[in-house]
Structures are given as structure tokens and as C-alpha cells.
PDB file of C-alpha atoms in Angstrom:
ATOM      1  CA  MET A1292     155.136  50.961 109.863  1.00  0.00           C
ATOM      2  CA  THR A1293     156.730  51.463 113.237  1.00  0.00           C
ATOM      3  CA  LYS A1294     155.147  50.727 116.584  1.00  0.00           C
ATOM      4  CA  LEU A1295     155.423  54.420 117.348  1.00  0.00           C
ATOM      5  CA  THR A1296     153.423  55.277 114.210  1.00  0.00           C
ATOM      6  CA  ILE A1297     150.745  52.692 115.003  1.00  0.00           C
ATOM      7  CA  ASP A1298     150.431  53.918 118.576  1.00  0.00           C
ATOM      8  CA  PHE A1299     150.117  57.474 117.310  1.00  0.00           C
ATOM      9  CA  LEU A1300     147.394  56.477 114.818  1.00  0.00           C
ATOM     10  CA  LEU A1301     145.438  54.579 117.463  1.00  0.00           C
ATOM     11  CA  ARG A1302     145.657  57.482 119.912  1.00  0.00           C
ATOM     12  CA  SER A1303     144.529  59.873 117.177  1.00  0.00           C
ATOM     13  CA  LEU A1304     141.521  57.727 116.335  1.00  0.00           C
ATOM     14  CA  GLN A1305     140.596  57.343 119.990  1.00  0.00           C
ATOM     15  CA  GLY A1306     140.925  61.101 120.499  1.00  0.00           C
ATOM     16  CA  SER A1307     138.697  61.769 117.502  1.00  0.00           C
ATOM     17  CA  LEU A1308     136.135  59.291 118.780  1.00  0.00           C
ATOM     18  CA  LYS A1309     136.063  61.002 122.172  1.00  0.00           C
ATOM     19  CA  LYS A1310     135.619  64.383 120.482  1.00  0.00           C
ATOM     20  CA  ILE A1311     132.626  63.157 118.501  1.00  0.00           C
ATOM     21  CA  ILE A1312     131.017  61.667 121.593  1.00  0.00           C
ATOM     22  CA  ARG A1313     131.649  64.930 123.424  1.00  0.00           C
ATOM     23  CA  ARG A1314     130.202  66.900 120.492  1.00  0.00           C
ATOM     24  CA  SER A1315     127.112  64.737 120.550  1.00  0.00           C
ATOM     25  CA  SER A1316     126.694  65.367 124.273  1.00  0.00           C
ATOM     26  CA  GLU A1317     127.313  69.061 123.719  1.00  0.00           C
ATOM     27  CA  ALA A1318     124.690  69.125 120.969  1.00  0.00           C
ATOM     28  CA  HIS A1319     122.121  67.592 123.324  1.00  0.00           C
ATOM     29  CA  ARG A1320     123.029  70.052 126.063  1.00  0.00           C
ATOM     30  CA  ALA A1321     122.805  72.962 123.608  1.00  0.00           C
ATOM     31  CA  LEU A1322     119.340  71.786 122.622  1.00  0.00           C
ATOM     32  CA  GLU A1323     118.246  71.696 126.257  1.00  0.00           C
ATOM     33  CA  LEU A1324     119.568  75.216 126.812  1.00  0.00           C
ATOM     34  CA  LEU A1325     117.862  76.514 123.669  1.00  0.00           C
ATOM     35  CA  GLU A1326     114.550  75.000 124.687  1.00  0.00           C
ATOM     36  CA  ASP A1327     114.862  76.501 128.140  1.00  0.00           C
ATOM     37  CA  TYR A1328     115.705  79.949 126.761  1.00  0.00           C
ATOM     38  CA  HIS A1329     112.907  79.646 124.201  1.00  0.00           C
ATOM     39  CA  SER A1330     110.384  78.928 126.942  1.00  0.00           C
ATOM     40  CA  ARG A1331     111.295  82.219 128.630  1.00  0.00           C
ATOM     41  CA  LEU A1332     110.741  84.387 125.559  1.00  0.00           C
ATOM     42  CA  LEU A1333     107.183  85.503 126.214  1.00  0.00           C
ATOM     43  CA  GLY A1334     107.000  89.136 125.157  1.00  0.00           C
ATOM     44  CA  PRO A1335     105.783  90.380 121.777  1.00  0.00           C
ATOM     45  CA  GLN A1336     109.215  91.908 121.173  1.00  0.00           C
ATOM     46  CA  ASP A1337     110.673  88.386 121.387  1.00  0.00           C
ATOM     47  CA  ARG A1338     108.617  87.005 118.486  1.00  0.00           C
ATOM     48  CA  ALA A1339     111.391  87.110 115.846  1.00  0.00           C
ATOM     49  CA  LEU A1340     113.899  85.548 118.225  1.00  0.00           C
ATOM     50  CA  ARG A1341     111.404  82.830 119.217  1.00  0.00           C
ATOM     51  CA  ILE A1342     110.870  81.939 115.566  1.00  0.00           C
ATOM     52  CA  ALA A1343     114.620  81.808 114.890  1.00  0.00           C
ATOM     53  CA  ILE A1344     115.233  79.607 117.928  1.00  0.00           C
ATOM     54  CA  GLU A1345     112.362  77.313 116.931  1.00  0.00           C
ATOM     55  CA  ARG A1346     114.098  76.758 113.575  1.00  0.00           C
ATOM     56  CA  VAL A1347     117.356  75.873 115.280  1.00  0.00           C
ATOM     57  CA  ILE A1348     115.551  73.516 117.661  1.00  0.00           C
ATOM     58  CA  ARG A1349     113.867  71.772 114.726  1.00  0.00           C
ATOM     59  CA  ILE A1350     117.259  71.314 113.053  1.00  0.00           C
ATOM     60  CA  PHE A1351     118.766  69.839 116.217  1.00  0.00           C
ATOM     61  CA  LYS A1352     115.830  67.478 116.559  1.00  0.00           C
ATOM     62  CA  SER A1353     115.744  66.502 112.919  1.00  0.00           C
ATOM     63  CA  ARG A1354     116.533  62.966 111.947  1.00  0.00           C
ATOM     64  CA  LEU A1355     119.081  64.246 109.462  1.00  0.00           C
ATOM     65  CA  PHE A1356     121.110  66.019 112.160  1.00  0.00           C
ATOM     66  CA  GLN A1357     120.976  62.981 114.439  1.00  0.00           C
ATOM     67  CA  ALA A1358     121.918  60.717 111.538  1.00  0.00           C
ATOM     68  CA  LEU A1359     124.921  62.886 110.665  1.00  0.00           C
ATOM     69  CA  LEU A1360     126.193  62.664 114.231  1.00  0.00           C
ATOM     70  CA  ALA A1361     125.722  58.889 114.184  1.00  0.00           C
ATOM     71  CA  ILE A1362     127.448  58.519 110.800  1.00  0.00           C
ATOM     72  CA  GLN A1363     130.440  60.501 111.970  1.00  0.00           C
ATOM     73  CA  LEU A1364     130.743  58.353 115.077  1.00  0.00           C
ATOM     74  CA  GLU A1365     130.356  55.089 113.142  1.00  0.00           C
ATOM     75  CA  GLY A1366     132.981  56.150 110.605  1.00  0.00           C
ATOM     76  CA  LEU A1367     135.570  56.746 113.281  1.00  0.00           C
ATOM     77  CA  GLN A1368     134.746  53.489 115.012  1.00  0.00           C
ATOM     78  CA  ARG A1369     135.112  51.625 111.710  1.00  0.00           C
ATOM     79  CA  ASN A1370     138.477  53.257 110.987  1.00  0.00           C
ATOM     80  CA  SER A1371     139.739  52.353 114.430  1.00  0.00           C
ATOM     81  CA  GLU A1372     138.568  48.742 114.046  1.00  0.00           C
ATOM     82  CA  ARG A1373     140.173  48.438 110.583  1.00  0.00           C
ATOM     83  CA  LEU A1374     143.485  49.712 111.857  1.00  0.00           C
ATOM     84  CA  GLN A1375     143.427  47.327 114.799  1.00  0.00           C
ATOM     85  CA  MET A1376     142.571  44.409 112.465  1.00  0.00           C
ATOM     86  CA  LYS A1377     145.461  45.297 110.133  1.00  0.00           C
ATOM     87  CA  ILE A1378     147.819  45.362 113.062  1.00  0.00           C
ATOM     88  CA  GLN A1379     146.626  41.934 114.242  1.00  0.00           C
ATOM     89  CA  GLU A1380     146.699  40.425 110.723  1.00  0.00           C
ATOM     90  CA  ARG A1381     150.226  41.583 109.977  1.00  0.00           C
ATOM     91  CA  PRO A1382     152.457  41.196 113.006  1.00  0.00           C
ATOM     92  CA  GLY A1383     155.469  42.122 110.879  1.00  0.00           C
ATOM     93  CA  LEU A1384     153.867  45.495 110.196  1.00  0.00           C
ATOM     94  CA  ILE A1385     155.175  46.831 113.467  1.00  0.00           C
ATOM     95  CA  ARG A1386     158.897  47.377 113.832  1.00  0.00           C
ATOM     96  CA  GLU A1387     160.367  48.370 117.128  1.00  0.00           C
ATOM     97  CA  GLN A1388     162.396  51.535 116.886  1.00  0.00           C
ATOM     98  CA  GLY A1389     165.739  51.377 118.616  1.00  0.00           C
TER      99      GLY A1389
END
């Protein structure tokens, strides 16, 4: 495996990790916005929408949803750590390209 390939793999893993962290932050922000919007739906004509938003809020707050976000993040961290360990264990794995 070339140094260029290893660098590319590490950058890809780091990019994926950043995306998951950003998604997690975005999910929390989306929940805040939903709750805010939900609190403003007061009219009787808003009943169906309130119920639908309550379902979405429950999903966002569910342990399953939070666990899935955590699992995705942990998986990427593990992959990144494994790759870095392989690189350290096998110095001959990296060949400089000339």
C-alpha cells in the first residue's frame, strides 16, 4: 500500500467522522427547531400537524435513535484506529511513490 493510499484512507475516515459529528449536531438542532415550531401550533386546525410532529420528536428523543448515532460514530472511530494501528505495526506497508 502506498503512502498516498494510506493518506487518502485516513483523510476519508476523518471526513466521515466529521460528517457524523455534524449530523449528530444537526439532529439535535432539528429537534430544537421542531419543538419550537410544535409549541407554536395552538389552533384546532393544527391538531393533525401537532400529532405528526410529536411522533417525530419522540423518534428523535428515543434511545434507539441516539444509540444508532452513537454506533455509527463508534464504528468510524474504530475503523480509523485500526487503520492507524496497521500502519504503525507494519512500517513496510507504506511505500513512497516516486
